[in-house]
mmCIF file of C-alpha atoms and ligand atoms in Angstrom:
data_model
loop_
_atom_site.group_PDB
_atom_site.id
_atom_site.type_symbol
_atom_site.label_atom_id
_atom_site.label_comp_id
_atom_site.label_asym_id
_atom_site.label_seq_id
_atom_site.Cartn_x
_atom_site.Cartn_y
_atom_site.Cartn_z
ATOM 1 C CA UNK A 1 7.549 2.530 25.336
ATOM 2 C CA UNK A 2 7.505 3.265 21.664
ATOM 3 C CA UNK A 3 9.506 0.925 19.358
ATOM 4 C CA UNK A 4 10.404 4.039 17.123
ATOM 5 C CA UNK A 5 12.081 7.334 18.151
ATOM 6 C CA UNK A 6 9.304 8.678 15.964
ATOM 7 C CA UNK A 7 6.549 7.037 17.883
ATOM 8 C CA UNK A 8 5.827 9.953 20.411
ATOM 9 C CA UNK A 9 5.667 12.629 17.553
ATOM 10 C CA UNK A 10 3.470 10.340 15.494
ATOM 11 C CA UNK A 11 1.029 9.631 18.273
ATOM 12 C CA UNK A 12 0.876 13.263 19.498
ATOM 13 C CA UNK A 13 -0.353 14.237 16.164
ATOM 14 C CA UNK A 14 -3.429 11.763 16.486
ATOM 15 C CA UNK A 15 -6.178 10.811 18.861
ATOM 16 C CA UNK A 16 -4.972 7.773 21.287
ATOM 17 C CA UNK A 17 -6.412 4.791 19.773
ATOM 18 C CA UNK A 18 -9.275 2.777 21.982
ATOM 19 C CA UNK A 19 -7.732 -0.411 20.733
ATOM 20 C CA UNK A 20 -4.284 -1.590 19.888
ATOM 21 C CA UNK A 21 -4.235 -0.656 16.221
ATOM 22 C CA UNK A 22 -1.984 -2.970 14.116
ATOM 23 C CA UNK A 23 -3.810 -2.492 10.840
ATOM 24 C CA UNK A 24 -2.433 0.217 8.807
ATOM 25 C CA UNK A 25 -2.299 -1.930 5.693
ATOM 26 C CA UNK A 26 -6.154 -1.826 5.876
ATOM 27 C CA UNK A 27 -6.405 1.838 6.766
ATOM 28 C CA UNK A 28 -3.960 4.011 8.711
ATOM 29 C CA UNK A 29 -4.911 6.321 11.411
ATOM 30 C CA UNK A 30 -5.292 10.044 10.094
ATOM 31 C CA UNK A 31 -3.729 12.774 12.159
ATOM 32 C CA UNK A 32 -5.805 15.666 14.017
ATOM 33 C CA UNK A 33 -4.553 18.016 11.220
ATOM 34 C CA UNK A 34 -5.705 15.962 8.450
ATOM 35 C CA UNK A 35 -9.157 15.489 9.852
ATOM 36 C CA UNK A 36 -9.073 19.276 10.699
ATOM 37 C CA UNK A 37 -8.245 20.127 7.001
ATOM 38 C CA UNK A 38 -11.249 17.953 5.774
ATOM 39 C CA UNK A 39 -13.688 19.209 8.188
ATOM 40 C CA UNK A 40 -12.639 22.970 7.700
ATOM 41 C CA UNK A 41 -13.030 22.441 3.992
ATOM 42 C CA UNK A 42 -16.579 20.856 4.196
ATOM 43 C CA UNK A 43 -17.449 23.869 6.307
ATOM 44 C CA UNK A 44 -16.191 26.129 3.787
ATOM 45 C CA UNK A 45 -18.137 24.380 1.145
ATOM 46 C CA UNK A 46 -21.308 25.137 2.681
ATOM 47 C CA UNK A 47 -20.336 28.861 3.459
ATOM 48 C CA UNK A 48 -19.048 29.830 0.167
ATOM 49 C CA UNK A 49 -20.384 27.182 -2.344
ATOM 50 C CA UNK A 50 -18.311 24.063 -3.065
ATOM 51 C CA UNK A 51 -16.971 25.415 -6.536
ATOM 52 C CA UNK A 52 -15.702 28.501 -5.001
ATOM 53 C CA UNK A 53 -14.430 26.721 -2.016
ATOM 54 C CA UNK A 54 -12.284 24.473 -4.189
ATOM 55 C CA UNK A 55 -11.204 27.546 -6.196
ATOM 56 C CA UNK A 56 -10.001 29.258 -3.079
ATOM 57 C CA UNK A 57 -7.808 26.342 -2.317
ATOM 58 C CA UNK A 58 -6.362 26.062 -5.928
ATOM 59 C CA UNK A 59 -2.617 27.102 -4.672
ATOM 60 C CA UNK A 60 -2.895 24.581 -1.829
ATOM 61 C CA UNK A 61 -4.213 21.815 -4.151
ATOM 62 C CA UNK A 62 -1.504 22.445 -6.793
ATOM 63 C CA UNK A 63 1.142 22.364 -4.061
ATOM 64 C CA UNK A 64 -0.207 19.014 -2.652
ATOM 65 C CA UNK A 65 -0.227 17.649 -5.954
ATOM 66 C CA UNK A 66 3.540 18.478 -6.401
ATOM 67 C CA UNK A 67 4.437 17.016 -2.961
ATOM 68 C CA UNK A 68 2.613 13.543 -3.934
ATOM 69 C CA UNK A 69 4.114 13.451 -7.229
ATOM 70 C CA UNK A 70 7.629 13.975 -5.868
ATOM 71 C CA UNK A 71 6.983 11.142 -3.104
ATOM 72 C CA UNK A 72 6.059 8.689 -6.103
ATOM 73 C CA UNK A 73 8.623 9.724 -8.495
ATOM 74 C CA UNK A 74 6.381 11.617 -10.906
ATOM 75 C CA UNK A 75 5.555 15.238 -11.838
ATOM 76 C CA UNK A 76 2.267 17.022 -10.834
ATOM 77 C CA UNK A 77 1.000 17.191 -14.346
ATOM 78 C CA UNK A 78 1.225 13.306 -14.528
ATOM 79 C CA UNK A 79 -0.903 12.895 -11.437
ATOM 80 C CA UNK A 80 -4.723 12.342 -11.417
ATOM 81 C CA UNK A 81 -7.065 11.307 -8.627
ATOM 82 C CA UNK A 82 -9.680 8.735 -8.447
ATOM 83 C CA UNK A 83 -11.656 7.217 -5.361
ATOM 84 C CA UNK A 84 -9.347 4.402 -4.685
ATOM 85 C CA UNK A 85 -6.319 2.368 -6.057
ATOM 86 C CA UNK A 86 -8.749 -0.166 -7.810
ATOM 87 C CA UNK A 87 -10.757 2.573 -9.602
ATOM 88 C CA UNK A 88 -7.233 4.047 -10.682
ATOM 89 C CA UNK A 89 -6.246 0.674 -12.064
ATOM 90 C CA UNK A 90 -9.689 0.467 -13.981
ATOM 91 C CA UNK A 91 -9.535 3.898 -15.231
ATOM 92 C CA UNK A 92 -5.946 3.182 -16.632
ATOM 93 C CA UNK A 93 -7.065 -0.178 -18.341
ATOM 94 C CA UNK A 94 -9.954 1.596 -19.879
ATOM 95 C CA UNK A 95 -8.084 4.488 -21.475
ATOM 96 C CA UNK A 96 -4.803 2.967 -22.316
ATOM 97 C CA UNK A 97 -4.572 1.977 -25.817
ATOM 98 C CA UNK A 98 -3.508 -1.699 -25.544
ATOM 99 C CA UNK A 99 -3.820 -4.329 -28.181
ATOM 100 C CA UNK A 100 -6.782 -6.712 -28.600
ATOM 101 C CA UNK A 101 -4.892 -9.595 -26.954
ATOM 102 C CA UNK A 102 -2.957 -8.020 -24.306
ATOM 103 C CA UNK A 103 -0.225 -10.014 -22.331
ATOM 104 C CA UNK A 104 0.808 -8.790 -18.860
ATOM 105 C CA UNK A 105 3.538 -10.304 -16.573
ATOM 106 C CA UNK A 106 3.039 -10.058 -12.806
ATOM 107 C CA UNK A 107 4.866 -10.819 -9.682
ATOM 108 C CA UNK A 108 3.407 -13.811 -7.655
ATOM 109 C CA UNK A 109 2.349 -11.355 -4.942
ATOM 110 C CA UNK A 110 -0.256 -9.841 -7.330
ATOM 111 C CA UNK A 111 -3.396 -8.550 -5.630
ATOM 112 C CA UNK A 112 -6.279 -10.823 -6.298
ATOM 113 C CA UNK A 113 -8.925 -8.223 -7.294
ATOM 114 C CA UNK A 114 -6.260 -6.834 -9.735
ATOM 115 C CA UNK A 115 -6.250 -10.296 -11.420
ATOM 116 C CA UNK A 116 -9.906 -10.066 -11.731
ATOM 117 C CA UNK A 117 -9.609 -6.718 -13.703
ATOM 118 C CA UNK A 118 -6.989 -8.539 -16.115
ATOM 119 C CA UNK A 119 -8.919 -11.441 -16.500
ATOM 120 C CA UNK A 120 -12.187 -9.753 -17.196
ATOM 121 C CA UNK A 121 -10.561 -7.932 -20.077
ATOM 122 C CA UNK A 122 -9.299 -11.051 -21.470
ATOM 123 C CA UNK A 123 -5.546 -10.413 -20.758
ATOM 124 C CA UNK A 124 -3.041 -13.325 -20.913
ATOM 125 C CA UNK A 125 -1.595 -12.980 -17.264
ATOM 126 C CA UNK A 126 1.761 -14.863 -16.695
ATOM 127 C CA UNK A 127 3.329 -14.945 -13.324
ATOM 128 C CA UNK A 128 7.086 -14.083 -13.079
ATOM 129 C CA UNK A 129 9.343 -16.636 -11.283
ATOM 130 C CA UNK A 130 10.519 -16.082 -7.631
ATOM 131 C CA UNK A 131 13.947 -15.702 -6.541
ATOM 132 C CA UNK A 132 13.430 -17.080 -3.037
ATOM 133 C CA UNK A 133 10.914 -18.564 -0.745
ATOM 134 C CA UNK A 134 9.803 -15.185 0.390
ATOM 135 C CA UNK A 135 8.523 -14.333 -3.056
ATOM 136 C CA UNK A 136 10.852 -11.747 -4.480
ATOM 137 C CA UNK A 137 10.725 -11.441 -8.284
ATOM 138 C CA UNK A 138 13.624 -13.296 -9.751
ATOM 139 C CA UNK A 139 15.101 -10.446 -11.839
ATOM 140 C CA UNK A 140 17.738 -12.527 -13.664
ATOM 141 C CA UNK A 141 15.018 -14.911 -14.908
ATOM 142 C CA UNK A 142 12.949 -11.779 -15.883
ATOM 143 C CA UNK A 143 16.066 -10.359 -17.754
ATOM 144 C CA UNK A 144 16.296 -13.800 -19.611
ATOM 145 C CA UNK A 145 12.767 -14.235 -20.358
ATOM 146 C CA UNK A 146 12.533 -10.637 -22.143
ATOM 147 C CA UNK A 147 15.249 -11.660 -24.487
ATOM 148 C CA UNK A 148 12.808 -14.149 -26.135
ATOM 149 C CA UNK A 149 9.331 -12.459 -25.433
ATOM 150 C CA UNK A 150 7.823 -8.983 -24.517
ATOM 151 C CA UNK A 151 4.514 -8.702 -22.641
ATOM 152 C CA UNK A 152 2.614 -5.498 -23.466
ATOM 153 C CA UNK A 153 3.310 -4.538 -19.837
ATOM 154 C CA UNK A 154 4.473 -5.702 -16.608
ATOM 155 C CA UNK A 155 2.491 -5.234 -13.364
ATOM 156 C CA UNK A 156 3.947 -5.398 -10.017
ATOM 157 C CA UNK A 157 2.526 -4.843 -6.522
ATOM 158 C CA UNK A 158 5.279 -3.187 -4.888
ATOM 159 C CA UNK A 159 4.244 -4.508 -1.790
ATOM 160 C CA UNK A 160 1.219 -7.102 -1.741
ATOM 161 C CA UNK A 161 -1.814 -7.299 0.444
ATOM 162 C CA UNK A 162 -0.898 -10.642 2.158
ATOM 163 C CA UNK A 163 2.774 -10.366 2.826
ATOM 164 C CA UNK A 164 5.615 -7.606 3.690
ATOM 165 C CA UNK A 165 7.822 -8.572 0.863
ATOM 166 C CA UNK A 166 9.093 -5.592 -0.978
ATOM 167 C CA UNK A 167 9.582 -6.168 -4.596
ATOM 168 C CA UNK A 168 12.764 -5.016 -6.355
ATOM 169 C CA UNK A 169 10.807 -2.634 -8.513
ATOM 170 C CA UNK A 170 13.720 -0.255 -9.354
ATOM 171 C CA UNK A 171 15.612 -3.217 -10.845
ATOM 172 C CA UNK A 172 12.503 -4.432 -12.598
ATOM 173 C CA UNK A 173 11.869 -1.056 -14.303
ATOM 174 C CA UNK A 174 15.575 -0.946 -15.264
ATOM 175 C CA UNK A 175 15.438 -4.398 -16.888
ATOM 176 C CA UNK A 176 11.880 -3.916 -18.510
ATOM 177 C CA UNK A 177 12.737 -0.513 -20.078
ATOM 178 C CA UNK A 178 16.108 -2.156 -21.583
ATOM 179 C CA UNK A 179 13.609 -4.339 -23.368
ATOM 180 C CA UNK A 180 10.966 -1.493 -24.098
ATOM 181 C CA UNK A 181 8.555 -2.730 -22.061
ATOM 182 C CA UNK A 182 6.218 -0.371 -19.864
ATOM 183 C CA UNK A 183 5.889 -1.216 -16.123
ATOM 184 C CA UNK A 184 2.996 -0.406 -13.888
ATOM 185 C CA UNK A 185 3.506 -0.382 -10.256
ATOM 186 C CA UNK A 186 0.634 -1.002 -7.663
ATOM 187 C CA UNK A 187 1.871 1.199 -4.727
ATOM 188 C CA UNK A 188 -1.392 0.727 -2.564
ATOM 189 C CA UNK A 189 0.852 -0.773 0.085
ATOM 190 C CA UNK A 190 3.991 1.005 -0.455
ATOM 191 C CA UNK A 191 3.221 4.733 -0.688
ATOM 192 C CA UNK A 192 4.155 6.328 2.736
ATOM 193 C CA UNK A 193 5.742 2.939 3.724
ATOM 194 C CA UNK A 194 8.995 2.379 1.638
ATOM 195 C CA UNK A 195 10.902 4.343 -1.051
ATOM 196 C CA UNK A 196 8.549 5.008 -4.058
ATOM 197 C CA UNK A 197 10.689 6.608 -6.617
ATOM 198 C CA UNK A 198 10.948 3.822 -9.244
ATOM 199 C CA UNK A 199 11.111 5.167 -12.807
ATOM 200 C CA UNK A 200 7.958 3.296 -13.695
ATOM 201 C CA UNK A 201 5.639 4.379 -16.502
ATOM 202 C CA UNK A 202 2.590 4.183 -14.284
ATOM 203 C CA UNK A 203 2.094 4.143 -10.546
ATOM 204 C CA UNK A 204 -0.976 4.072 -8.454
ATOM 205 C CA UNK A 205 -2.279 3.757 -4.980
ATOM 206 C CA UNK A 206 -4.521 5.042 -2.199
ATOM 207 C CA UNK A 207 -4.669 7.586 0.404
ATOM 208 C CA UNK A 208 -5.792 5.761 3.467
ATOM 209 C CA UNK A 209 -3.221 3.001 4.212
ATOM 210 C CA UNK A 210 0.337 4.099 5.024
ATOM 211 C CA UNK A 211 0.005 7.675 3.966
ATOM 212 C CA UNK A 212 -2.717 7.740 6.793
ATOM 213 C CA UNK A 213 -4.965 10.199 4.569
ATOM 214 C CA UNK A 214 -8.667 9.617 4.428
ATOM 215 C CA UNK A 215 -10.527 6.908 2.810
ATOM 216 C CA UNK A 216 -12.040 7.437 -0.624
ATOM 217 C CA UNK A 217 -9.140 9.053 -2.282
ATOM 218 C CA UNK A 218 -6.729 7.189 -4.858
ATOM 219 C CA UNK A 219 -4.160 8.404 -7.234
ATOM 220 C CA UNK A 220 -2.529 7.495 -10.574
ATOM 221 C CA UNK A 221 0.472 9.018 -12.127
ATOM 222 C CA UNK A 222 1.107 8.487 -15.898
ATOM 223 C CA UNK A 223 4.273 9.203 -17.579
ATOM 224 C CA UNK A 224 3.076 11.774 -20.505
ATOM 225 C CA UNK A 225 4.305 9.594 -23.147
ATOM 226 C CA UNK A 226 2.235 6.483 -22.179
ATOM 227 C CA UNK A 227 -1.055 7.991 -21.728
ATOM 228 C CA UNK A 228 -2.674 11.509 -21.066
ATOM 229 C CA UNK A 229 -3.366 11.512 -17.351
ATOM 230 C CA UNK A 230 -6.193 13.757 -17.797
ATOM 231 C CA UNK A 231 -8.390 11.075 -19.235
ATOM 232 C CA UNK A 232 -8.132 8.929 -16.117
ATOM 233 C CA UNK A 233 -9.278 11.564 -13.579
ATOM 234 C CA UNK A 234 -12.758 11.504 -12.399
ATOM 235 C CA UNK A 235 -14.693 14.582 -13.099
ATOM 236 C CA UNK A 236 -16.432 14.648 -9.731
ATOM 237 C CA UNK A 237 -14.313 14.913 -6.758
ATOM 238 C CA UNK A 238 -13.844 14.590 -2.858
ATOM 239 C CA UNK A 239 -11.875 17.833 -2.806
ATOM 240 C CA UNK A 240 -11.922 17.773 1.118
ATOM 241 C CA UNK A 241 -10.443 14.444 1.073
ATOM 242 C CA UNK A 242 -7.845 15.384 -1.441
ATOM 243 C CA UNK A 243 -6.711 18.330 0.958
ATOM 244 C CA UNK A 244 -6.791 16.088 3.828
ATOM 245 C CA UNK A 245 -4.366 13.773 1.639
ATOM 246 C CA UNK A 246 -2.340 16.615 0.910
ATOM 247 C CA UNK A 247 -1.773 17.450 4.720
ATOM 248 C CA UNK A 248 -0.978 13.750 5.461
ATOM 249 C CA UNK A 249 1.722 13.951 2.764
ATOM 250 C CA UNK A 250 3.325 17.184 3.997
ATOM 251 C CA UNK A 251 3.398 15.820 7.460
ATOM 252 C CA UNK A 252 5.261 12.776 6.056
ATOM 253 C CA UNK A 253 7.725 15.271 4.135
ATOM 254 C CA UNK A 254 8.285 17.388 7.056
ATOM 255 C CA UNK A 255 9.435 14.442 9.247
ATOM 256 C CA UNK A 256 11.594 13.396 6.281
ATOM 257 C CA UNK A 257 10.302 10.592 4.031
ATOM 258 C CA UNK A 258 13.585 8.415 4.298
ATOM 259 C CA UNK A 259 13.488 8.531 8.105
ATOM 260 C CA UNK A 260 9.830 7.390 8.033
ATOM 261 C CA UNK A 261 10.770 4.491 5.662
ATOM 262 C CA UNK A 262 13.741 3.579 7.904
ATOM 263 C CA UNK A 263 11.846 3.610 11.068
ATOM 264 C CA UNK A 264 8.889 1.455 9.624
ATOM 265 C CA UNK A 265 11.429 -1.092 8.311
ATOM 266 C CA UNK A 266 12.821 -1.063 11.926
ATOM 267 C CA UNK A 267 9.332 -1.614 13.330
ATOM 268 C CA UNK A 268 8.830 -4.538 10.814
ATOM 269 C CA UNK A 269 12.023 -6.171 12.036
ATOM 270 C CA UNK A 270 11.092 -5.595 15.702
ATOM 271 C CA UNK A 271 7.581 -7.122 15.106
ATOM 272 C CA UNK A 272 8.995 -10.213 13.454
ATOM 273 C CA UNK A 273 11.603 -10.816 16.061
ATOM 274 C CA UNK A 274 9.040 -10.353 18.785
ATOM 275 C CA UNK A 275 6.352 -12.652 17.245
ATOM 276 C CA UNK A 276 8.133 -15.455 15.345
ATOM 277 C CA UNK A 277 7.508 -18.727 16.775
ATOM 278 C CA UNK A 278 5.157 -17.789 19.514
ATOM 279 C CA UNK A 279 2.306 -20.423 19.983
ATOM 280 C CA UNK A 280 3.501 -22.102 16.763
ATOM 281 C CA UNK A 281 2.745 -19.067 14.506
ATOM 282 C CA UNK A 282 5.362 -18.525 12.091
ATOM 283 C CA UNK A 283 6.722 -15.343 10.592
ATOM 284 C CA UNK A 284 6.664 -15.356 6.730
ATOM 285 C CA UNK A 285 8.989 -12.572 5.922
ATOM 286 C CA UNK A 286 12.676 -12.505 6.154
ATOM 287 C CA UNK A 287 13.285 -10.985 9.518
ATOM 288 C CA UNK A 288 15.003 -7.781 7.985
ATOM 289 C CA UNK A 289 12.425 -7.169 5.179
ATOM 290 C CA UNK A 290 12.187 -3.490 4.803
ATOM 291 C CA UNK A 291 8.576 -2.930 5.495
ATOM 292 C CA UNK A 292 6.417 -2.911 8.640
ATOM 293 C CA UNK A 293 4.047 -5.722 7.436
ATOM 294 C CA UNK A 294 4.365 -8.953 9.229
ATOM 295 C CA UNK A 295 2.412 -11.904 8.247
ATOM 296 C CA UNK A 296 1.874 -15.027 10.447
ATOM 297 C CA UNK A 297 1.131 -18.471 9.237
ATOM 298 C CA UNK A 298 -1.074 -20.274 11.622
ATOM 299 C CA UNK A 299 -0.092 -23.400 13.584
ATOM 300 C CA UNK A 300 -0.209 -26.420 11.652
ATOM 301 C CA UNK A 301 -3.487 -27.867 10.799
ATOM 302 C CA UNK A 302 -5.275 -24.442 11.057
ATOM 303 C CA UNK A 303 -7.908 -23.602 8.445
ATOM 304 C CA UNK A 304 -9.094 -20.437 6.850
ATOM 305 C CA UNK A 305 -11.890 -20.295 9.402
ATOM 306 C CA UNK A 306 -9.641 -20.854 12.195
ATOM 307 C CA UNK A 307 -7.496 -17.779 11.098
ATOM 308 C CA UNK A 308 -10.620 -15.577 11.039
ATOM 309 C CA UNK A 309 -11.797 -17.001 14.360
ATOM 310 C CA UNK A 310 -8.173 -15.943 15.575
ATOM 311 C CA UNK A 311 -8.588 -12.460 14.311
ATOM 312 C CA UNK A 312 -12.039 -12.027 16.000
ATOM 313 C CA UNK A 313 -10.623 -13.298 19.204
ATOM 314 C CA UNK A 314 -7.821 -10.642 18.969
ATOM 315 C CA UNK A 315 -10.230 -7.948 18.381
ATOM 316 C CA UNK A 316 -12.443 -8.984 21.359
ATOM 317 C CA UNK A 317 -9.335 -8.646 23.304
ATOM 318 C CA UNK A 318 -8.939 -5.001 21.768
ATOM 319 C CA UNK A 319 -6.169 -5.783 19.186
ATOM 320 C CA UNK A 320 -6.882 -4.911 15.481
ATOM 321 C CA UNK A 321 -5.213 -6.990 12.691
ATOM 322 C CA UNK A 322 -6.261 -8.525 9.439
ATOM 323 C CA UNK A 323 -7.025 -12.119 8.723
ATOM 324 C CA UNK A 324 -5.707 -12.252 5.219
ATOM 325 C CA UNK A 325 -7.256 -14.846 3.072
ATOM 326 C CA UNK A 326 -5.739 -16.269 -0.130
ATOM 327 C CA UNK A 327 -7.892 -14.174 -2.448
ATOM 328 C CA UNK A 328 -5.571 -11.428 -1.624
ATOM 329 C CA UNK A 329 -2.790 -13.183 -3.430
ATOM 330 C CA UNK A 330 -4.075 -16.145 -5.116
ATOM 331 C CA UNK A 331 -0.838 -16.830 -7.243
ATOM 332 C CA UNK A 332 1.279 -16.991 -3.949
ATOM 333 C CA UNK A 333 -0.575 -18.929 -1.416
ATOM 334 C CA UNK A 334 -3.555 -20.812 -0.638
ATOM 335 C CA UNK A 335 -3.022 -20.257 3.235
ATOM 336 C CA UNK A 336 -4.856 -17.712 5.412
ATOM 337 C CA UNK A 337 -2.343 -15.593 7.430
ATOM 338 C CA UNK A 338 -2.696 -12.941 10.105
ATOM 339 C CA UNK A 339 -1.485 -9.646 8.707
ATOM 340 C CA UNK A 340 0.110 -7.270 11.505
ATOM 341 C CA UNK A 341 0.802 -3.900 10.143
ATOM 342 C CA UNK A 342 1.722 -1.326 12.923
ATOM 343 C CA UNK A 343 2.399 2.298 12.252
ATOM 344 C CA UNK A 344 5.143 4.577 13.753
ATOM 345 C CA UNK A 345 3.350 5.049 16.902
ATOM 346 C CA UNK A 346 3.383 1.221 17.841
ATOM 347 C CA UNK A 347 4.512 0.482 21.330
ATOM 348 C CA UNK A 348 6.568 -2.306 22.787
ATOM 349 C CA UNK A 349 3.472 -3.144 25.071
ATOM 350 C CA UNK A 350 1.074 -3.526 22.156
ATOM 351 C CA UNK A 351 3.326 -6.037 20.614
ATOM 352 C CA UNK A 352 3.590 -7.915 24.005
ATOM 353 C CA UNK A 353 -0.236 -7.956 24.096
ATOM 354 C CA UNK A 354 -0.545 -9.466 20.809
ATOM 355 C CA UNK A 355 2.097 -11.969 21.550
ATOM 356 C CA UNK A 356 0.476 -13.033 24.855
ATOM 357 C CA UNK A 357 -2.725 -13.449 23.001
ATOM 358 C CA UNK A 358 -1.287 -15.609 20.246
ATOM 359 C CA UNK A 359 0.525 -17.799 22.794
ATOM 360 C CA UNK A 360 -2.698 -18.613 24.490
ATOM 361 C CA UNK A 361 -4.755 -19.154 21.322
ATOM 362 C CA UNK A 362 -5.503 -22.704 20.720
ATOM 363 C CA UNK A 363 -2.037 -23.849 21.908
HETATM 364 C C1 PLP B 1 -5.628 -2.121 -0.636
HETATM 365 C C2 PLP B 1 -4.762 -2.720 -1.978
HETATM 366 C C3 PLP B 1 -5.499 -2.368 -3.118
HETATM 367 C C4 PLP B 1 -6.766 -1.621 -3.424
HETATM 368 O O1 PLP B 1 -6.913 -0.275 -2.927
HETATM 369 P P1 PLP B 1 -8.202 0.376 -2.848
HETATM 370 O O2 PLP B 1 -7.801 1.763 -2.507
HETATM 371 O O3 PLP B 1 -8.878 -0.218 -1.687
HETATM 372 O O4 PLP B 1 -8.800 0.214 -4.255
HETATM 373 C C5 PLP B 1 -4.769 -2.632 -4.339
HETATM 374 N N1 PLP B 1 -3.614 -3.166 -4.218
HETATM 375 C C6 PLP B 1 -3.014 -3.785 -3.118
HETATM 376 C C7 PLP B 1 -1.668 -4.374 -2.903
HETATM 377 C C8 PLP B 1 -3.662 -3.340 -1.920
HETATM 378 O O5 PLP B 1 -3.244 -3.742 -0.747
#
């Protein structure tokens, strides 16, 4: 029995998985239509020549751009493609005309590899204070801090890689803009998952996670007064992949984005209620956090290697989740957690199987 009323529709659009797939935060499962559009384009490339095949699809490509842009609160001409979210961030930092000694403020859930990008460029990185134990940014403290000092930009992971916490990005953007500070939002985990119209100056993300597009496609949208988006687009492109992402976005819009976000939040709540406390694993998000990512802290005394072993054991039982080590969010935690990230087609039995496996593991 599906957890969501959209479960059956979502499943019917895809192959039945061979495993219990609870790992959309790593890579979601593409629909048959997405895979069909990618392979059809690859065939056309060989029949008509790749550049002609792309030209043939110009209208579709333009429409896809408008759809994706509208989903993330930008316009089509602000949007550019790269091969991943990280490549999008790199391109942004390369072409953005930032001062010699750049200061960036980040939320505590900042993705470790993003911090590496900042540090290798010599930026001064300052973490923003949390408002609560879950790790939401304290927006009152931010407002206060900005009265005394302004960073060159604020960078926030809308949803991080090691937690289902959703940052209050709309409020952060409002406060930052009142102090004339630009905001960059990492939407790798939020695009297709939570509402993503934020008013931010730059947003970027990836196709393969919650949007369930193909791997190897990332995007970045830059408000025109901040930077010219044409500069950040790569000249070579996985056109078939972009068309596949376009189909994934149009499927999401056809269901209704708000409905999808609501159902994913309900799945998160159901998952947390189902799993909390089982076998001494502890759910780290507030039960009603509006996302479908649940992270579980291991029983007391477990080390990083034990969590990795638990993930492998689950996989041997046919259940796919991520063991999320602290490199994913080094400012937030030193602890490894299990990350459970079902999509709309999760069934109650899937979570029962996970709960049973967790119960019998170690304790
Ligand atoms: C996955 C992820 C990224 C990186 O995305 P890629 O497309 O793999 O480069 C960046 N930020 C967050 C929060 C992520 O979860």
